[in-house]
Coordinates of C-alpha atoms in Angstrom, one line a residue:
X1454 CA 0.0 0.0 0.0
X1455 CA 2.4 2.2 1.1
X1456 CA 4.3 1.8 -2.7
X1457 CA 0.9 2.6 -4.3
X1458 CA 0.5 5.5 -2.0
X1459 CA 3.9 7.1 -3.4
X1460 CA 3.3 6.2 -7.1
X1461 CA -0.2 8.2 -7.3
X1462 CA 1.7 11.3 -5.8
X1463 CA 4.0 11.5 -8.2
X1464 CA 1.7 10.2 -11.2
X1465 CA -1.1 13.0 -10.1
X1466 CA 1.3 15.7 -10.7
X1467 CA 2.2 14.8 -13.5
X1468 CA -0.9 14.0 -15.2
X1469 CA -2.1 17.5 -14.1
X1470 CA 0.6 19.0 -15.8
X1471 CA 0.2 16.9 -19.3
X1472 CA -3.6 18.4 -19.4
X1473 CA -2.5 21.8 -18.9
X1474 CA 0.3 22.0 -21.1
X1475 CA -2.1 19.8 -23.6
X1476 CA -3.8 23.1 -24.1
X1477 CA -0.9 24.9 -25.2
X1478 CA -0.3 23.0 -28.2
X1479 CA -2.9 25.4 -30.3
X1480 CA -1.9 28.7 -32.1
X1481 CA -2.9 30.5 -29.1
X1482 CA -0.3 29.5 -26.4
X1483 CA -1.3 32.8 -24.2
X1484 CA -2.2 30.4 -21.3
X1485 CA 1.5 28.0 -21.1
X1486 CA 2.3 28.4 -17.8
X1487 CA 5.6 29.5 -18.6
X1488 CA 7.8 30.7 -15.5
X1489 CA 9.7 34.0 -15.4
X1490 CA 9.6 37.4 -16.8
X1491 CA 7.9 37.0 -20.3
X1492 CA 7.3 39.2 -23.5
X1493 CA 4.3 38.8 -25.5
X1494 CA 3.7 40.6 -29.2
X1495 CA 1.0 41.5 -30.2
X1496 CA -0.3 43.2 -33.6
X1497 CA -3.8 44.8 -33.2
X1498 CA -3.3 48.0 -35.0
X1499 CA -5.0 47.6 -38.6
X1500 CA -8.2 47.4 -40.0
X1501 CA -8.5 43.3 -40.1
X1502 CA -11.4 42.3 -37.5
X1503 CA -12.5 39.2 -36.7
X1504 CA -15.9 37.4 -36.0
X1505 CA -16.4 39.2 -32.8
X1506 CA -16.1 42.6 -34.3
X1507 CA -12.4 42.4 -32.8
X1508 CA -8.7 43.8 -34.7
X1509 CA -7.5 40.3 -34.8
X1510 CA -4.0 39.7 -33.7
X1511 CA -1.9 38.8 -36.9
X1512 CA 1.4 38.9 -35.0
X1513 CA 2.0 35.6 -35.8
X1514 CA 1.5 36.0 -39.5
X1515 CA 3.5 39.1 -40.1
X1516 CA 6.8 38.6 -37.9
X1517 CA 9.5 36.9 -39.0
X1518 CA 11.9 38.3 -36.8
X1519 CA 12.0 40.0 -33.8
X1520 CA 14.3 42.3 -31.9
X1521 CA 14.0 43.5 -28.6
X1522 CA 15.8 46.3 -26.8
X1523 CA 15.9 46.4 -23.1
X1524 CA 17.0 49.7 -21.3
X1525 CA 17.3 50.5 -18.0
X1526 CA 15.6 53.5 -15.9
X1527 CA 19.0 55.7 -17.1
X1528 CA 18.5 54.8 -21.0
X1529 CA 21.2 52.3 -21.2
X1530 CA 21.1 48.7 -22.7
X1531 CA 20.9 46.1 -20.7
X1532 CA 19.6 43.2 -22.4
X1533 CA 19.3 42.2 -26.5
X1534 CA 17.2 39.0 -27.5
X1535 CA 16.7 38.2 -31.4
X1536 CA 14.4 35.4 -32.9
X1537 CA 13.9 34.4 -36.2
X1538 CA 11.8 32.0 -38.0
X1539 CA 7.7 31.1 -37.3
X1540 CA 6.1 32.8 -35.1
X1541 CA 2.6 32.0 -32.9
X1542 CA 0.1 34.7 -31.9
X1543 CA 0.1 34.7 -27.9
X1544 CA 3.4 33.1 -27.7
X1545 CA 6.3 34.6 -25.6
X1546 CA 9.7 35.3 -25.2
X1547 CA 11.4 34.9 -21.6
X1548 CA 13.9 37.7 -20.2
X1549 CA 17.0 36.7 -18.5
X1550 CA 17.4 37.8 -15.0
X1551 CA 17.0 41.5 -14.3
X1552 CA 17.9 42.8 -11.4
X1553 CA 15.0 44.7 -9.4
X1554 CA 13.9 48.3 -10.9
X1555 CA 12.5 50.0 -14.0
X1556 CA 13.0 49.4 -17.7
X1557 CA 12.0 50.0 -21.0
X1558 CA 11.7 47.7 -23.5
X1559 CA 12.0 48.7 -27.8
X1560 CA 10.7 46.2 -30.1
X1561 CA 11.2 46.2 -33.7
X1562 CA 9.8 43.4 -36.2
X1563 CA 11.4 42.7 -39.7
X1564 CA 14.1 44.8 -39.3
X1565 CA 16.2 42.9 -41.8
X1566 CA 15.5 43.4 -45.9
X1567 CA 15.3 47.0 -46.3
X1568 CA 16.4 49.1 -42.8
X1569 CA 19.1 48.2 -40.2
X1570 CA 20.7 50.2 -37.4
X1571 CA 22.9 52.7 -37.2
X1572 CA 25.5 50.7 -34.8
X1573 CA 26.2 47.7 -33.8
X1574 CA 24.8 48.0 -30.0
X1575 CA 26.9 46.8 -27.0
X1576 CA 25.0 45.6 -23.7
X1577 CA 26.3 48.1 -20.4
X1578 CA 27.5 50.8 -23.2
X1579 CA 24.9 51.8 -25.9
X1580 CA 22.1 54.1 -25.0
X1581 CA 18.8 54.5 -26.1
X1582 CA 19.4 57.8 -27.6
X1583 CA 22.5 56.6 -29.8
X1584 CA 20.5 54.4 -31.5
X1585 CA 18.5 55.2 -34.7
X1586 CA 16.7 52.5 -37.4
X1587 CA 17.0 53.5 -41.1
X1588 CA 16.4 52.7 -44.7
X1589 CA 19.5 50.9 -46.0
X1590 CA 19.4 53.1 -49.0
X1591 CA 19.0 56.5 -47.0
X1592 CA 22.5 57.3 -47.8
X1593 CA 22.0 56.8 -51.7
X1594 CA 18.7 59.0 -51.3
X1595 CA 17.2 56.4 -54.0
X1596 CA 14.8 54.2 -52.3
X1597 CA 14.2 50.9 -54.4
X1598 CA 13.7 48.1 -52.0
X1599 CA 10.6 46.9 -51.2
X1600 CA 10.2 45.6 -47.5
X1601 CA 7.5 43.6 -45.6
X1602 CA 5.8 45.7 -42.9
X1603 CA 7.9 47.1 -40.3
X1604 CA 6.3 46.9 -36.9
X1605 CA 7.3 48.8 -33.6
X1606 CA 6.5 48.7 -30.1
X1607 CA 7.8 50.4 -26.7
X1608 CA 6.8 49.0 -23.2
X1609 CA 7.8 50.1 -19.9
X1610 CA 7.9 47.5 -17.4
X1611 CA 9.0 47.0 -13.1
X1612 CA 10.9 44.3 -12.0
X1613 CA 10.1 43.2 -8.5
X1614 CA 12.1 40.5 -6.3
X1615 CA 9.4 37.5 -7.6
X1616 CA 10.6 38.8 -11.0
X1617 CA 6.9 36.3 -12.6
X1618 CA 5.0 39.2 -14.8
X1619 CA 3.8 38.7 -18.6
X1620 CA 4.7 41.9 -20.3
X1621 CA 2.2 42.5 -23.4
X1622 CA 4.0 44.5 -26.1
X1623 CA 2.3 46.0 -28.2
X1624 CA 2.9 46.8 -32.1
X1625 CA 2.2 49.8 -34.7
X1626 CA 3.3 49.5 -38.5
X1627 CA 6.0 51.7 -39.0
X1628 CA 5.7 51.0 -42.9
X1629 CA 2.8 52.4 -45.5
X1630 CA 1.9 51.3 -48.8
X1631 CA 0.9 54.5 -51.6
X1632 CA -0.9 52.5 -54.6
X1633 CA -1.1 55.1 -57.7
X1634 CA -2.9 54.7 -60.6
X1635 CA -2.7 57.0 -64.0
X1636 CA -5.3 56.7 -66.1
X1637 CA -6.1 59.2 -69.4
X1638 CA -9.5 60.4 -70.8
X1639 CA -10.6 62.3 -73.5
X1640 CA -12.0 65.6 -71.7
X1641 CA -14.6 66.2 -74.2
X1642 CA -15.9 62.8 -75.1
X1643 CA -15.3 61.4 -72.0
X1644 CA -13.7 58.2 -73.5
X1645 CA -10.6 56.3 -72.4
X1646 CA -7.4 56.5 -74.1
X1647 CA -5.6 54.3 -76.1
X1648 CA -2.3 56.2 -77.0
X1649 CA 0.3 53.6 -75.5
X1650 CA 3.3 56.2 -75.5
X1651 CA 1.2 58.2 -72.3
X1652 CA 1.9 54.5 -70.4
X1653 CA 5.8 54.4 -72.1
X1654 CA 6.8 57.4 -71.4
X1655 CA 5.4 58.3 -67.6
X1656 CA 7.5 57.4 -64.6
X1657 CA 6.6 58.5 -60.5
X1658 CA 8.2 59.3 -57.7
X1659 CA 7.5 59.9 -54.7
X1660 CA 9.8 62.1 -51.7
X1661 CA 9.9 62.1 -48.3
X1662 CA 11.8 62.9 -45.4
X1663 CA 11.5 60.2 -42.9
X1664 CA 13.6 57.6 -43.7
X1665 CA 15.2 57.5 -40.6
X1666 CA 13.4 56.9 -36.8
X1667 CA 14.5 57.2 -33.4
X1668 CA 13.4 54.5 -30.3
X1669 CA 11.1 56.4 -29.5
X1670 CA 9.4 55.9 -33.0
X1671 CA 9.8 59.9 -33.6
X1672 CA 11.8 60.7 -37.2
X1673 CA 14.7 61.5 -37.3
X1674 CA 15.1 64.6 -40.4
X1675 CA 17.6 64.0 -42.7
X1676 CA 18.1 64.7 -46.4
X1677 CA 15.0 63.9 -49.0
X1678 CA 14.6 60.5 -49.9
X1679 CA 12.9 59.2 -53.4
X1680 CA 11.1 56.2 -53.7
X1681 CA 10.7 54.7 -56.6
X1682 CA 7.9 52.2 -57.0
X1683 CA 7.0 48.9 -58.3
X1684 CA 5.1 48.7 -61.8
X1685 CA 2.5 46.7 -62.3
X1686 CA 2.4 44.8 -65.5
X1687 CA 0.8 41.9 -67.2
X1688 CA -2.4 41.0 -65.1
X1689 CA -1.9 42.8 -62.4
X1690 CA -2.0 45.8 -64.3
X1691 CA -5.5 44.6 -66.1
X1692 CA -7.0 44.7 -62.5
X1693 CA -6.6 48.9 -62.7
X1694 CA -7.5 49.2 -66.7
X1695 CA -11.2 50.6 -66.5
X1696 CA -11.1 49.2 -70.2
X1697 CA -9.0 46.5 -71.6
X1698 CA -6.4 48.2 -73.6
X1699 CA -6.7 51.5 -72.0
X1700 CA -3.8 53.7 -71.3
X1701 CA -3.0 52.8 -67.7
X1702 CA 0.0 53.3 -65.5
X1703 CA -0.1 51.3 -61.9
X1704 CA 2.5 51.9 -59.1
X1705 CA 3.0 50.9 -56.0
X1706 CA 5.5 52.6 -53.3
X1707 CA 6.8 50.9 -50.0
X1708 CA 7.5 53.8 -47.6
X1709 CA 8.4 54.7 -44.1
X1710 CA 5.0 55.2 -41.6
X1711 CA 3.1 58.3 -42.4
X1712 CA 3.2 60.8 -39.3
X1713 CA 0.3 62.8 -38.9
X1714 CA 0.9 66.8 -39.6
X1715 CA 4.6 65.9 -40.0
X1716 CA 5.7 63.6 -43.2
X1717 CA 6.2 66.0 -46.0
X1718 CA 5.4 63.5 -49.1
X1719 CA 5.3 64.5 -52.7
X1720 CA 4.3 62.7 -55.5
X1721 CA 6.0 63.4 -59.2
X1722 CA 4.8 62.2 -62.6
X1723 CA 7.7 62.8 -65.1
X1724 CA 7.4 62.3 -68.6
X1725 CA 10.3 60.6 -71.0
X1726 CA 11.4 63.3 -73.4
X1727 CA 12.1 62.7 -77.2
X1728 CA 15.2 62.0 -78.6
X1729 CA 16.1 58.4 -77.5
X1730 CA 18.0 60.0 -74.4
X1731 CA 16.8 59.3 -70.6
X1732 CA 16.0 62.8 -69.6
X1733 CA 12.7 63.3 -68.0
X1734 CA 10.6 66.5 -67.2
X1735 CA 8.4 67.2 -64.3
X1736 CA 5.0 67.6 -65.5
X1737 CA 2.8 67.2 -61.9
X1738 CA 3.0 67.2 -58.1
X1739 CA 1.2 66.5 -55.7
X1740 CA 1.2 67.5 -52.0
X1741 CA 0.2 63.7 -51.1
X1742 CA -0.6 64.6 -47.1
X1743 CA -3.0 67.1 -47.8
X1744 CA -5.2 64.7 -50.2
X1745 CA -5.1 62.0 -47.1
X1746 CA -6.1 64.3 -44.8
X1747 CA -9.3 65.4 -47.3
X1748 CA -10.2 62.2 -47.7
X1749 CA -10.5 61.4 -43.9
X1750 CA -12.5 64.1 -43.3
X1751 CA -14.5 63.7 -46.5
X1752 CA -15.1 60.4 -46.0
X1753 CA -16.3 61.1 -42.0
X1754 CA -13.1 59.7 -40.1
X1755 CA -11.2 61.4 -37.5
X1756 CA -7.9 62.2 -39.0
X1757 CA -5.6 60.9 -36.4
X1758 CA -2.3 59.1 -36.1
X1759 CA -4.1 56.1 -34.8
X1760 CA -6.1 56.7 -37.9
X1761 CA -3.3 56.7 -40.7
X1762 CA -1.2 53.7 -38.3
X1763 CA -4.2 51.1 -38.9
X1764 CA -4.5 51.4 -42.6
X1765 CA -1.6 50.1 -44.6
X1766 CA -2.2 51.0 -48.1
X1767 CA -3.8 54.4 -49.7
X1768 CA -5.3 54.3 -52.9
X1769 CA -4.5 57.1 -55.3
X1770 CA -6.4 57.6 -58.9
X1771 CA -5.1 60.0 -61.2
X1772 CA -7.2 60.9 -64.6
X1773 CA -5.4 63.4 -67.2
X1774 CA -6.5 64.6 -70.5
X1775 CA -5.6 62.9 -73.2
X1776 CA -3.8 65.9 -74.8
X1777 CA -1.9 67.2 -71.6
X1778 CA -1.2 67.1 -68.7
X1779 CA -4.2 68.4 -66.9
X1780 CA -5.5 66.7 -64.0
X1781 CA -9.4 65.8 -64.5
X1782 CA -9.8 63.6 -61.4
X1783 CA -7.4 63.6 -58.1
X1784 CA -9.1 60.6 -56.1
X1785 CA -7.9 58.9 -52.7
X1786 CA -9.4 55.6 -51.6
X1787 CA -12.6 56.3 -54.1
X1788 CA -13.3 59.5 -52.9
X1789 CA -12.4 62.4 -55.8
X1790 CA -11.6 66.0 -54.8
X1791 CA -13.2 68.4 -57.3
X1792 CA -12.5 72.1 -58.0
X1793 CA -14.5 73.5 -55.1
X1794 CA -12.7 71.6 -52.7
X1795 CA -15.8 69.6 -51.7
X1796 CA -15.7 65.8 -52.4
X1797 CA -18.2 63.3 -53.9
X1798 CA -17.8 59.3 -54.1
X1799 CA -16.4 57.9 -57.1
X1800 CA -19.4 56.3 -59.1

């Protein structure tokens, strides 16, 4: 008896803790009892909801790696820890041993393709202020690479003596997407155009000025950056033709996070000029800020940061007379800005 007795003490135990960690293996492992001081990502901040009416957490499908930062109460680096690879919503990363007090903790996901650091930084040495994150082309001032989203997040956090705490972090896109599409139309007859040199012969840009950010997620002003975007071509540019055939130009630029009342951004078309050589004249511009911020209040929204940090991608149509290069139709995400600077839903 007194053998039986011992095995079901230790068998109990250890049944218990098969059927709770049994409910960890799911995408959600928000519930492992998992000892320790603990980060856990999360990615709420976009427009993707779920049954419930909830922004979905789509952490898990966006990072691929992640960096965190820990700084003490003075600013200085205490801690690094890097993962790469599959990530799970709800999952989380354990701290090594702090010792009691106050610290900060800087996050950044897919920081890898198209930004990096401006130092290598050095636990006990590097402060929070030294460090920026930029654009690995900044310094060429020709941005050509096109990154997955860049997400940030910036916690503060106490250690105690018991040191167990779960520390949500939570994540903003630091990375926007500006879809532009040129389109031409006869201003008389109202037709589509055909003319295949307006679509051989127009190139855009885009500048900015914040391809560099601080810890703090604030940018850092440097020298103007341009952007040059991906074409669409083939079908993917048959998805913008409002008639098969028609003369269409689609873009697409990967930029830095749009900052509310701050990021200068302005769009150029340029047209190819005659003579088989590559120069290229300015023929519009576009002061892109000030048609976001119409079509927020246009469309009803609060323009806020929070606002322009949930939606990834604008949408902005262009239509020019056939003839020149005279803007009929400025439109942002279906909503067109006429001349009396009132707006009215695309039909």
């Amino acid at each position: 008896m007194k053998f039986k007795h011992t095995i079901n003490k230790i068998c109990f135990p250890f049944v218990a803790a098969v059927f709770i960690f049994s409910s960890c293996i799911k995408e959600d492992v928000s519930d492992c009892p998992v000892p320790g001081m603990r980060l856990s990502p999360r990615f709420t901040m976009h427009t993707q909801k779920d049954a419930n009416g909830e922004y979905r957490d789509m952490f898990g499908e966006t990072a691929r790696k992640v960096d965190y930062y820990i700084f003490d109460e003075a600013g200085l680096l205490v801690e690094m820890i890097s993962e790469e690879g599959k990530f799970l919503n709800g999952q989380q990363t354990e701290i090594p041993r702090l010792a009691a007090g106050k610290y900060r903790v800087v996050t950044w996901v897919n920081n890898q393709d198209a930004t990096a650091l401006n130092i290598i930084p050095q636990k006990n040495i590097t402060t929070v202020d030294e460090l920026l994150l930029s654009l690995k082309e900044a310094a060429s001032k020709q941005i050509t690479l096109h990154p997955e989203s860049l997400l940030y997040g910036f916690t503060e956090f106490t250690v105690t003596t018991s040191g167990n705490q779960v520390i949500p972090v939570d994540l903003i896109r630091d990375t926007n997407k500006i879809r532009v599409i040129v389109r031409w139309k006869n201003k008389a007859t109202k037709d589509w155009c055909f003319d295949t040199r307006h679509a051989e012969t127009t190139r855009l840009y885009l500048n900015g000025d914040n391809g560099t950010l601080k810890f703090d997620n604030t940018v850092s002003r440097g020298n103007w950056l341009t952007y040059i975007p991906k074409y669409f071509t083939g079908d993917e540019l048959e998805e913008y033709e409002e008639k098969k055939g028609a003369a269409t130009v689609a873009t697409e630029f990967y930029i830095m996070r749009l900052v509310k009342d701050e990021s200068k951004k302005e769009l150029h078309i340029k047209e190819l000029q005659p003579g088989g050589t590559d120069a290229e004249e300015t023929v519009f511009s576009l002061k892109l800020m000030d048609y976001i911020r119409d079509y927020f209040k246009a469309s009803g929204q609060d323009y806020t940061q929070e606002a322009l940090d949930r939606k990834e991608t604008f949408l902005v149509e262009l239509e020019f007379d056939c003839t020149a290069w005279v803007a009929m139709s400025i439109a942002v995400e279906g909503w067109v800005l006429v001349d009396n600077g009132t707006v009215e839903p695309i039909n």
